[in-house]
Short mmCIF file of C-alpha atoms (C1' of nucleotides) in Angstrom, two decimals:
data_model
loop_
_atom_site.label_atom_id
_atom_site.label_comp_id
_atom_site.label_asym_id
_atom_site.label_seq_id
_atom_site.Cartn_x
_atom_site.Cartn_y
_atom_site.Cartn_z
CA MET E 1 71.14 71.60 38.69
CA ALA E 2 70.48 68.04 39.68
CA ASP E 3 69.42 67.42 43.24
CA LEU E 4 70.68 63.86 43.12
CA LYS E 5 74.26 63.05 43.91
CA PRO E 6 76.00 59.87 45.05
CA ALA E 7 75.73 59.63 48.81
CA ALA E 8 78.74 58.53 50.84
CA PRO E 9 78.61 54.91 51.95
CA LEU E 10 77.00 54.78 55.37
CA GLY E 11 78.67 52.86 58.17
CA ARG E 12 77.10 51.65 61.38
CA LEU E 13 75.11 54.02 63.54
CA LEU E 14 77.25 55.66 66.21
CA THR E 15 76.02 55.13 69.76
CA LYS E 16 76.62 57.06 72.96
CA LYS E 17 79.66 54.91 73.68
CA PHE E 18 81.46 56.48 70.71
CA PHE E 19 81.34 59.84 72.49
CA ALA E 20 82.47 58.56 75.89
CA ARG E 21 86.11 59.61 75.42
CA SER E 22 88.13 62.77 74.99
CA ALA E 23 86.68 65.34 72.60
CA HIS E 24 90.14 65.47 71.05
CA ASP E 25 89.74 61.83 70.02
CA VAL E 26 86.09 62.11 69.03
CA ALA E 27 86.54 65.23 66.90
CA PRO E 28 88.88 63.79 64.22
CA ASP E 29 86.93 60.52 64.21
CA LEU E 30 83.77 62.44 63.27
CA ILE E 31 85.34 63.79 60.07
CA GLY E 32 83.79 61.77 57.23
CA ALA E 33 80.84 60.55 59.30
CA THR E 34 77.34 61.28 58.02
CA LEU E 35 75.00 63.33 60.21
CA LEU E 36 71.26 63.17 59.54
CA VAL E 37 68.41 64.98 61.30
CA ASP E 38 65.04 63.69 60.14
CA GLY E 39 66.86 62.19 57.19
CA VAL E 40 68.40 65.49 56.09
CA GLY E 41 72.11 66.21 56.35
CA GLY E 42 75.46 65.12 55.00
CA VAL E 43 79.10 64.31 55.62
CA ILE E 44 80.82 66.09 58.51
CA VAL E 45 83.80 67.96 57.08
CA GLU E 46 84.74 70.43 59.86
CA VAL E 47 84.56 70.31 63.68
CA GLU E 48 86.15 71.91 66.74
CA ALA E 49 86.80 70.47 70.21
CA TYR E 50 86.02 72.37 73.43
CA HIS E 51 86.75 71.53 77.05
CA HIS E 52 85.78 73.30 80.28
CA THR E 53 89.43 73.78 81.27
CA GLU E 54 90.01 76.33 78.50
CA PRO E 55 88.37 79.76 78.41
CA ALA E 56 86.93 79.53 74.90
CA ALA E 57 84.49 76.86 76.06
CA HIS E 58 80.96 77.82 77.10
CA SER E 59 81.41 75.55 80.12
CA PHE E 60 84.54 77.35 81.37
CA ASN E 61 82.66 79.37 83.99
CA GLY E 62 80.50 76.52 85.24
CA PRO E 63 76.92 75.41 84.53
CA THR E 64 74.25 77.86 83.35
CA PRO E 65 70.77 77.21 81.96
CA ARG E 66 72.22 77.43 78.47
CA ASN E 67 75.17 75.05 78.82
CA MET E 68 73.60 72.57 81.24
CA VAL E 69 73.57 69.75 78.66
CA MET E 70 77.35 70.05 78.31
CA PHE E 71 77.72 69.01 81.95
CA GLY E 72 75.57 65.93 81.45
CA PRO E 73 76.54 62.50 80.09
CA PRO E 74 78.18 62.05 76.66
CA GLY E 75 76.24 61.21 73.52
CA PHE E 76 73.75 64.07 73.67
CA LEU E 77 73.18 67.19 71.60
CA TYR E 78 73.99 70.66 72.94
CA VAL E 79 72.36 73.48 70.93
CA TYR E 80 72.97 77.12 71.76
CA ARG E 81 71.99 80.53 70.40
CA SER E 82 74.83 82.35 68.69
CA TYR E 83 74.92 86.13 68.36
CA GLY E 84 71.20 86.22 69.10
CA ILE E 85 70.19 84.86 65.72
CA HIS E 86 71.80 81.56 64.83
CA TRP E 87 71.73 78.08 66.38
CA CYS E 88 74.89 76.01 66.71
CA MET E 89 75.16 72.32 67.57
CA ASN E 90 77.65 70.32 69.63
CA PHE E 91 78.08 66.66 70.52
CA VAL E 92 78.74 66.18 74.24
CA CYS E 93 81.81 63.98 74.89
CA GLU E 94 83.91 62.24 77.53
CA LYS E 95 81.92 61.79 80.74
CA GLU E 96 79.31 63.47 82.89
CA GLY E 97 80.73 66.62 84.45
CA SER E 98 83.73 66.98 82.13
CA ALA E 99 81.74 69.49 80.07
CA SER E 100 83.55 68.83 76.84
CA ALA E 101 81.98 68.84 73.40
CA VAL E 102 82.62 68.89 69.69
CA LEU E 103 81.17 71.82 67.73
CA ILE E 104 79.93 70.77 64.29
CA ARG E 105 81.11 73.53 61.96
CA ALA E 106 80.36 72.27 58.46
CA ILE E 107 78.88 69.38 56.51
CA GLU E 108 78.86 68.45 52.84
CA PRO E 109 75.18 68.13 51.87
CA THR E 110 74.24 64.64 50.65
CA HIS E 111 70.71 63.92 51.94
CA GLY E 112 67.62 66.09 51.53
CA ILE E 113 69.34 68.81 49.54
CA PRO E 114 66.05 70.30 48.24
CA ALA E 115 64.85 70.76 51.83
CA MET E 116 68.14 72.41 52.74
CA ARG E 117 67.91 74.78 49.79
CA ARG E 118 64.38 75.72 50.78
CA ARG E 119 65.28 76.38 54.42
CA ARG E 120 68.41 78.34 53.55
CA GLY E 121 66.91 80.28 50.67
CA MET E 122 69.95 79.55 48.54
CA ASN E 123 70.85 77.20 45.73
CA ASP E 124 74.65 77.02 45.97
CA GLU E 125 75.48 73.72 47.66
CA ARG E 126 78.64 75.19 49.10
CA MET E 127 76.55 77.78 50.95
CA LEU E 128 73.99 75.42 52.43
CA SER E 129 75.88 74.16 55.46
CA SER E 130 79.44 75.58 55.41
CA GLY E 131 79.28 77.03 58.90
CA PRO E 132 77.82 76.19 62.32
CA GLY E 133 74.84 78.51 61.99
CA LYS E 134 74.22 77.58 58.38
CA LEU E 135 74.09 73.84 58.95
CA CYS E 136 71.62 74.19 61.81
CA GLU E 137 69.33 76.26 59.61
CA ALA E 138 69.70 73.74 56.76
CA MET E 139 68.80 70.84 59.06
CA ALA E 140 66.17 72.85 60.98
CA VAL E 141 67.98 72.32 64.28
CA THR E 142 66.87 74.69 67.05
CA ASN E 143 66.73 74.80 70.83
CA LYS E 144 63.97 72.19 70.58
CA HIS E 145 66.74 69.70 69.80
CA ASN E 146 68.85 70.67 72.81
CA GLY E 147 69.48 67.62 74.99
CA LEU E 148 68.36 65.00 72.45
CA ALA E 149 70.23 61.68 72.31
CA LEU E 150 72.62 61.36 69.37
CA ASP E 151 71.70 57.72 68.72
CA ALA E 152 67.91 57.99 68.51
CA PRO E 153 65.44 59.61 66.13
CA PRO E 154 65.33 62.20 64.75
CA ILE E 155 69.14 62.12 64.92
CA ALA E 156 71.29 59.51 63.17
CA ILE E 157 75.07 59.58 62.84
CA HIS E 158 76.64 57.00 60.57
CA ALA E 159 80.30 56.09 60.99
CA ARG E 160 82.57 56.61 58.01
CA THR E 161 83.59 53.48 56.16
CA ARG E 162 87.14 54.62 55.49
CA LYS E 163 89.50 56.87 57.36
CA PRO E 164 90.00 60.07 55.33
CA ASP E 165 92.95 62.47 55.31
CA ILE E 166 92.36 64.90 58.16
CA VAL E 167 93.87 68.32 58.70
CA SER E 168 93.98 70.27 61.96
CA GLY E 169 94.59 73.86 62.93
CA LEU E 170 93.47 76.82 65.02
CA ARG E 171 89.82 77.27 65.92
CA ILE E 172 87.78 79.98 64.23
CA GLY E 173 85.81 82.96 65.48
CA ILE E 174 86.96 82.85 69.10
CA THR E 175 88.92 85.40 71.09
CA LYS E 176 90.16 83.23 73.99
CA ALA E 177 92.53 80.25 73.91
CA VAL E 178 93.05 81.02 70.23
CA GLU E 179 96.37 79.18 70.20
CA LEU E 180 94.89 75.70 70.72
CA PRO E 181 94.88 73.64 67.46
CA TRP E 182 91.56 71.94 68.09
CA ARG E 183 89.92 72.43 64.70
CA TYR E 184 89.73 69.40 62.41
CA GLY E 185 88.74 69.19 58.76
CA LEU E 186 88.45 66.86 55.82
CA LYS E 187 91.51 67.50 53.68
CA GLY E 188 90.63 69.24 50.44
CA SER E 189 86.91 69.65 51.20
CA LYS E 190 85.24 72.57 49.50
CA PHE E 191 82.39 72.57 52.01
CA MET E 192 84.21 73.98 55.05
CA SER E 193 83.46 77.37 56.59
CA LYS E 194 87.03 78.45 55.80
CA PRO E 195 89.97 76.63 54.24
CA PHE E 196 92.83 75.48 56.41
CA PRO E 197 96.08 77.38 55.93
CA GLY E 198 98.61 75.52 53.84
"C1'" DC I 1 88.96 90.27 46.47
"C1'" DT I 2 88.66 92.74 51.44
"C1'" DC I 3 86.40 95.45 54.91
"C1'" DT I 4 82.27 97.08 57.58
"C1'" DT I 5 77.90 96.60 59.64
"C1'" DG I 6 73.37 95.08 61.41
"C1'" DA I 7 70.70 91.41 63.25
"C1'" DT I 8 69.56 91.04 68.72
"C1'" DC I 9 70.00 86.21 72.63
"C1'" DT I 10 72.72 84.72 76.69
"C1'" DT I 11 76.04 85.57 79.88
"C1'" DC I 12 79.25 88.25 82.35
"C1'" DT I 13 80.92 92.63 84.45
"C1'" DG N 1 76.53 97.93 79.37
"C1'" DA N 2 79.45 94.89 76.53
"C1'" DA N 3 81.00 90.78 74.33
"C1'" DG N 4 80.41 86.57 71.86
"C1'" DA N 5 82.12 79.18 69.19
"C1'" DT N 6 77.88 83.95 63.12
"C1'" DC N 7 76.02 85.26 58.71
"C1'" DA N 8 74.79 88.04 54.72
"C1'" DA N 9 74.66 92.22 52.34
"C1'" DG N 10 76.80 96.32 50.78
"C1'" DA N 11 80.79 99.45 49.86
"C1'" DG N 12 85.21 99.96 48.12
"C1'" DC N 13 89.45 98.51 45.67
#
DNA sequence: CTCTTGATCTTCT
DNA sequence: GAAGATCAAGAGC
């Protein structure tokens, strides 16, 4: 069980400008990018887009203490508590007030795998960060990170160096607006929370 | 493999 | 009081 593996080539650091457009454009462009928190993380392989005009979004009913960051400017991190026990992370997109974001659902571990194993209490690489709650635990992301800039320490997001094959489909685990195909994944990745149909 | 359930925070009704 | 952008463990097939 080697902890070393070839890391993906890292492109330039993404800045807030990258997120200042529709979440439906940002989401597929994030597939293949490398997300690091305090140097620990990996390649983004699964995301979902949310927008305040559709009822599955946390921002649908207007600002609350929890979702306030979503209503702010793009390029910041929105972290929320899920089912009382997990943390989930989003990248705020578009523009101030549009309350749109991209939920990070899964990454392929490439950096700091021993730390992720320790935090998760598991050895199987496929189980370290193949889900929104799992990846936050693996990267030690909590409400303390809510509102942090995406282009400043401890967060670093490196652009992909090549455009990968991307698949899209229905979002997972929601009960409203289930028909919207706003989930994006890296084709063939074994590190997603669930495979895409087909 | 699938199905069920408990954990227990934030928001809405 | 109930539901939800979840996860892991256990039962059953």
